Structure formats: C-alpha cells, structure tokens
Amino acid sequence: MSNNKIESASSHDLPFLPYAENALEPVISAKTIGFHYGKHHKGYVDNLNKLIAGTEFADLPLEKIITQTAGKADKTAIFNNAAQTWNHTFYWRSLMPKGGGEPPAGLKQKIEASFGALDACKKELATAAMAQFGSGWVWLVLDGGKLKVVKTGNADVPMITGIKPLLTIDVWEHAYYLDYQNRRADYVSAVLDKLINWNFAAENLG
Ligand code: MN
C-alpha cells in the first residue's frame, strides 16, 4: 500500500498481484482474476486517484483516507473507492496457490481457543458469507484479544470500528460469478479448503 511513485506522490498505485493470474486455478480461474484484478481493482484505484486529485485527501495514505471519509455522506464516493482499493489488496494476500490446510501453530491455538476447532472457524466464515445479503466481505478479525468472524456490506472495512482484520474473502458476485454463477457457498468452501492463506492471517495476528 506504500506509494513508490516519485513523479506523482499523491497518486495510489495498483499493487502487484502476489501470484500469476492463473495460479489460483482451478478454484478461481485466470479469467476471473483477470477481470477482478485488472478491471475491478484497477477501476477502484483509478477512480480514487481522480476523486482525490486537488482535495485535502490527495497526499494522505490510503488508511487515513478510509478512516477520515468513513460515515461522511458527502465523501461516500471517495470512501467506497479507497476502501475497495484496500480491501482488494488485502483479499489477494488472503489467498495463495496451494493454500488451505493447517494454520501455523500459534494461529491454530488462537483459533481453537476462540472457536473450539479449525472446522468451526471455517464453518463460521462460510455461514457469514452466505448470510451477507448482496455484495460484501467476510473477515477473520482480532477483536479484544479474541478471534471473531464478521461480515461487512459493500466497501465497508472492520478497521473503521477499531477491529484488526486477519484475512478476508470477497463475496461480491464479481469474485465468483464467472466460475460458480450463483453458487457462492461452493466458491467460499473451495477458497477455505484450497486457497486461504493462514500464513498471512498469522502475520497479521503478530
Ligand atoms: Mn472484488
């Protein structure tokens, strides 16, 4: 999320995808990633740069833009594009080729303390994904020393309420429709079993 552009300090970059566009196949196709990263995520970054040019947000880091525009009716467009820029970067890192499986020991212990078992945690993530009406995100978060599952609608992010996100799954239709059509449950269950990046969640746990 850091900005390395010298010539234009106030513009946000589309971060590199941490793997090839076909690296998540067969769970998520290269076609889905091509549109999702190359069109949707890029679109949010481009819109954000247009919206903040010449405003008081132009030189702020992404997280600051998100927290300073959250809940402000006249800043909705900036918030939505900033939060979606952040959410997608976090989502790509929440997935990995040959993911799933067992979390690192420290995280696994924390999961068992909070949910009873890894399967119960995965089930709660899947249930939240199905319970999210319309577009949104499901998150594994750290809240007051405990791990929890939360869902947010549209562009909303847990950090605006002071909760620390550990990983996320995008449940907007554009994340799965080309591969799974209306079968959101199949997409989420395949992601949890085969792509979820527990190492990233463990890093975020600290
Ligand atoms: Mn998306």
CSV table of C-alpha atoms and ligand atoms in Angstrom, one decimal:
chain,number,residue,atom,x,y,z
A,1,MET,CA,0.0,0.0,0.0
A,2,SER,CA,3.0,2.2,0.1
A,3,ASN,CA,3.5,4.7,-2.7
A,4,ASN,CA,6.7,4.5,-4.6
A,5,LYS,CA,6.0,6.8,-7.4
A,6,ILE,CA,8.4,9.7,-7.4
A,7,GLU,CA,6.8,11.9,-10.1
A,8,SER,CA,3.3,11.8,-8.5
A,9,ALA,CA,3.5,11.5,-4.8
A,10,SER,CA,-0.3,11.9,-4.4
A,11,SER,CA,-1.5,9.0,-6.6
A,12,HIS,CA,-2.1,5.5,-5.4
A,13,ASP,CA,-0.8,2.5,-7.4
A,14,LEU,CA,-2.5,-0.8,-8.2
A,15,PRO,CA,-0.3,-3.2,-6.1
A,16,PHE,CA,1.2,-6.2,-7.9
A,17,LEU,CA,-0.8,-9.4,-7.7
A,18,PRO,CA,1.2,-11.7,-5.4
A,19,TYR,CA,1.0,-14.6,-7.9
A,20,ALA,CA,0.2,-15.2,-11.5
A,21,GLU,CA,-3.4,-14.7,-12.7
A,22,ASN,CA,-3.7,-18.4,-13.4
A,23,ALA,CA,-2.1,-19.5,-10.1
A,24,LEU,CA,-5.4,-20.0,-8.2
A,25,GLU,CA,-6.8,-22.4,-10.8
A,26,PRO,CA,-8.9,-24.5,-10.7
A,27,VAL,CA,-10.6,-22.8,-7.7
A,28,ILE,CA,-10.6,-19.3,-9.2
A,29,SER,CA,-10.0,-19.1,-13.0
A,30,ALA,CA,-7.4,-16.8,-14.7
A,31,LYS,CA,-10.4,-15.2,-16.4
A,32,THR,CA,-12.0,-14.2,-13.1
A,33,ILE,CA,-8.7,-12.9,-11.7
A,34,GLY,CA,-8.1,-11.0,-15.0
A,35,PHE,CA,-11.3,-9.1,-14.6
A,36,HIS,CA,-11.3,-8.9,-10.8
A,37,TYR,CA,-7.8,-7.5,-10.5
A,38,GLY,CA,-7.3,-5.9,-13.9
A,39,LYS,CA,-10.7,-4.2,-14.2
A,40,HIS,CA,-12.4,-4.0,-10.8
A,41,HIS,CA,-9.4,-3.4,-8.5
A,42,LYS,CA,-7.7,-1.2,-11.1
A,43,GLY,CA,-11.0,0.7,-11.5
A,44,TYR,CA,-11.2,1.5,-7.8
A,45,VAL,CA,-7.6,2.7,-7.8
A,46,ASP,CA,-8.1,4.9,-10.9
A,47,ASN,CA,-11.4,6.3,-9.5
A,48,LEU,CA,-9.8,7.1,-6.2
A,49,ASN,CA,-7.0,9.0,-7.8
A,50,LYS,CA,-9.4,11.0,-9.9
A,51,LEU,CA,-11.7,11.7,-6.9
A,52,ILE,CA,-8.9,12.9,-4.5
A,53,ALA,CA,-6.9,15.0,-7.0
A,54,GLY,CA,-6.7,18.5,-5.7
A,55,THR,CA,-8.6,17.7,-2.5
A,56,GLU,CA,-7.4,17.6,1.2
A,57,PHE,CA,-7.1,13.8,0.7
A,58,ALA,CA,-4.6,14.0,-2.1
A,59,ASP,CA,-1.5,13.5,0.0
A,60,LEU,CA,-2.9,11.1,2.6
A,61,PRO,CA,-2.0,7.4,3.0
A,62,LEU,CA,-4.8,5.1,2.0
A,63,GLU,CA,-5.8,4.1,5.5
A,64,LYS,CA,-6.1,7.7,6.5
A,65,ILE,CA,-8.4,8.4,3.6
A,66,ILE,CA,-10.6,5.5,4.6
A,67,THR,CA,-10.8,6.5,8.3
A,68,GLN,CA,-11.4,10.2,7.5
A,69,THR,CA,-14.2,9.6,5.0
A,70,ALA,CA,-16.0,6.7,6.7
A,71,GLY,CA,-19.6,7.6,7.6
A,72,LYS,CA,-19.5,11.0,5.9
A,73,ALA,CA,-22.4,11.3,3.4
A,74,ASP,CA,-20.6,13.8,1.2
A,75,LYS,CA,-17.5,11.7,0.9
A,76,THR,CA,-19.1,8.4,0.0
A,77,ALA,CA,-17.5,8.0,-3.4
A,78,ILE,CA,-14.0,8.6,-2.0
A,79,PHE,CA,-14.6,6.2,0.9
A,80,ASN,CA,-16.0,3.5,-1.4
A,81,ASN,CA,-13.1,3.6,-3.8
A,82,ALA,CA,-10.4,4.0,-1.1
A,83,ALA,CA,-11.9,1.1,0.9
A,84,GLN,CA,-12.3,-1.1,-2.1
A,85,THR,CA,-8.7,-0.4,-3.1
A,86,TRP,CA,-7.6,-1.5,0.4
A,87,ASN,CA,-10.0,-4.5,0.6
A,88,HIS,CA,-8.8,-6.0,-2.7
A,89,THR,CA,-5.1,-5.7,-1.8
A,90,PHE,CA,-5.9,-7.5,1.4
A,91,TYR,CA,-8.0,-10.1,-0.3
A,92,TRP,CA,-5.3,-11.0,-2.8
A,93,ARG,CA,-2.9,-11.6,0.1
A,94,SER,CA,-5.5,-13.6,1.9
A,95,LEU,CA,-5.3,-16.2,-0.8
A,96,MET,CA,-2.4,-18.3,-2.1
A,97,PRO,CA,-1.8,-21.2,-4.5
A,98,LYS,CA,-1.9,-24.4,-2.5
A,99,GLY,CA,-3.4,-22.6,0.5
A,100,GLY,CA,-5.9,-24.0,2.9
A,101,GLY,CA,-4.7,-26.8,5.2
A,102,GLU,CA,-3.5,-26.2,8.7
A,103,PRO,CA,-2.7,-22.7,10.1
A,104,PRO,CA,0.7,-22.1,11.7
A,105,ALA,CA,0.7,-23.4,15.3
A,106,GLY,CA,0.2,-20.0,17.1
A,107,LEU,CA,-2.7,-19.1,15.0
A,108,LYS,CA,-4.2,-22.5,15.2
A,109,GLN,CA,-4.1,-22.4,19.0
A,110,LYS,CA,-5.8,-19.0,18.9
A,111,ILE,CA,-8.5,-20.3,16.5
A,112,GLU,CA,-9.1,-23.3,18.8
A,113,ALA,CA,-9.3,-21.0,21.9
A,114,SER,CA,-11.9,-18.8,20.1
A,115,PHE,CA,-13.9,-21.2,18.0
A,116,GLY,CA,-13.2,-24.6,19.6
A,117,ALA,CA,-11.7,-26.1,16.4
A,118,LEU,CA,-10.4,-25.0,13.0
A,119,ASP,CA,-13.5,-26.6,11.3
A,120,ALA,CA,-15.8,-24.5,13.4
A,121,CYS,CA,-13.9,-21.3,12.4
A,122,LYS,CA,-14.2,-22.3,8.7
A,123,LYS,CA,-17.9,-23.1,9.2
A,124,GLU,CA,-18.5,-19.7,10.7
A,125,LEU,CA,-16.7,-17.9,7.8
A,126,ALA,CA,-18.8,-19.9,5.3
A,127,THR,CA,-22.1,-19.2,7.2
A,128,ALA,CA,-21.2,-15.4,7.4
A,129,ALA,CA,-20.5,-15.5,3.6
A,130,MET,CA,-24.0,-16.9,2.9
A,131,ALA,CA,-25.7,-14.5,5.4
A,132,GLN,CA,-24.2,-11.4,3.8
A,133,PHE,CA,-27.1,-10.2,1.7
A,134,GLY,CA,-25.8,-8.7,-1.5
A,135,SER,CA,-22.3,-7.5,-2.0
A,136,GLY,CA,-19.7,-7.5,0.8
A,137,TRP,CA,-16.9,-9.2,2.6
A,138,VAL,CA,-16.3,-11.8,5.3
A,139,TRP,CA,-13.4,-11.4,7.7
A,140,LEU,CA,-11.5,-13.2,10.3
A,141,VAL,CA,-10.6,-10.5,12.8
A,142,LEU,CA,-8.9,-9.9,16.2
A,143,ASP,CA,-11.3,-8.1,18.5
A,144,GLY,CA,-10.3,-7.5,22.1
A,145,GLY,CA,-7.9,-10.4,22.2
A,146,LYS,CA,-10.4,-12.9,20.6
A,147,LEU,CA,-10.7,-14.1,17.1
A,148,LYS,CA,-14.1,-13.5,15.5
A,149,VAL,CA,-15.9,-13.7,12.2
A,150,VAL,CA,-17.5,-10.5,10.9
A,151,LYS,CA,-19.1,-9.5,7.7
A,152,THR,CA,-19.3,-6.1,6.1
A,153,GLY,CA,-21.5,-4.8,3.3
A,154,ASN,CA,-20.3,-3.2,0.0
A,155,ALA,CA,-17.0,-1.4,0.7
A,156,ASP,CA,-17.1,-1.4,4.5
A,157,VAL,CA,-14.0,-2.4,6.4
A,158,PRO,CA,-13.6,-3.7,10.0
A,159,MET,CA,-10.8,-1.2,10.8
A,160,ILE,CA,-13.2,1.8,10.9
A,161,THR,CA,-14.5,0.3,14.1
A,162,GLY,CA,-11.1,-0.4,15.5
A,163,ILE,CA,-11.1,-4.1,14.8
A,164,LYS,CA,-8.0,-5.7,13.3
A,165,PRO,CA,-8.6,-7.8,10.2
A,166,LEU,CA,-6.6,-11.0,9.7
A,167,LEU,CA,-7.9,-12.2,6.4
A,168,THR,CA,-10.9,-11.6,4.1
A,169,ILE,CA,-13.0,-13.3,1.4
A,170,ASP,CA,-14.6,-11.2,-1.2
A,171,VAL,CA,-18.3,-12.2,-1.6
A,172,TRP,CA,-19.2,-9.7,-4.3
A,173,GLU,CA,-20.6,-11.6,-7.3
A,174,HIS,CA,-17.7,-10.4,-9.5
A,175,ALA,CA,-15.4,-12.5,-7.3
A,176,TYR,CA,-17.1,-15.8,-8.3
A,177,TYR,CA,-19.8,-15.5,-10.9
A,178,LEU,CA,-17.8,-16.5,-13.9
A,179,ASP,CA,-16.7,-19.7,-12.2
A,180,TYR,CA,-19.6,-20.5,-9.8
A,181,GLN,CA,-22.5,-18.5,-11.1
A,182,ASN,CA,-25.0,-18.2,-8.2
A,183,ARG,CA,-23.1,-20.9,-6.1
A,184,ARG,CA,-21.5,-18.6,-3.5
A,185,ALA,CA,-21.3,-21.4,-1.0
A,186,ASP,CA,-19.2,-23.6,-3.3
A,187,TYR,CA,-16.8,-20.7,-4.0
A,188,VAL,CA,-16.4,-19.9,-0.3
A,189,SER,CA,-15.9,-23.6,0.7
A,190,ALA,CA,-13.3,-24.1,-2.1
A,191,VAL,CA,-11.4,-21.0,-1.1
A,192,LEU,CA,-11.4,-22.1,2.6
A,193,ASP,CA,-10.2,-25.6,1.7
A,194,LYS,CA,-7.7,-24.8,-1.1
A,195,LEU,CA,-6.6,-21.2,-1.2
A,196,ILE,CA,-6.9,-19.5,2.2
A,197,ASN,CA,-3.6,-18.1,3.3
A,198,TRP,CA,-3.3,-18.9,7.0
A,199,ASN,CA,0.3,-17.6,7.0
A,200,PHE,CA,-1.0,-14.1,6.1
A,201,ALA,CA,-3.5,-14.3,8.9
A,202,ALA,CA,-0.8,-15.4,11.3
A,203,GLU,CA,1.4,-12.4,10.2
A,204,ASN,CA,-1.4,-10.0,10.8
A,205,LEU,CA,-2.0,-11.6,14.2
A,206,GLY,CA,1.6,-10.6,15.1
B,1,MN,MN,-14.0,-7.6,-5.6
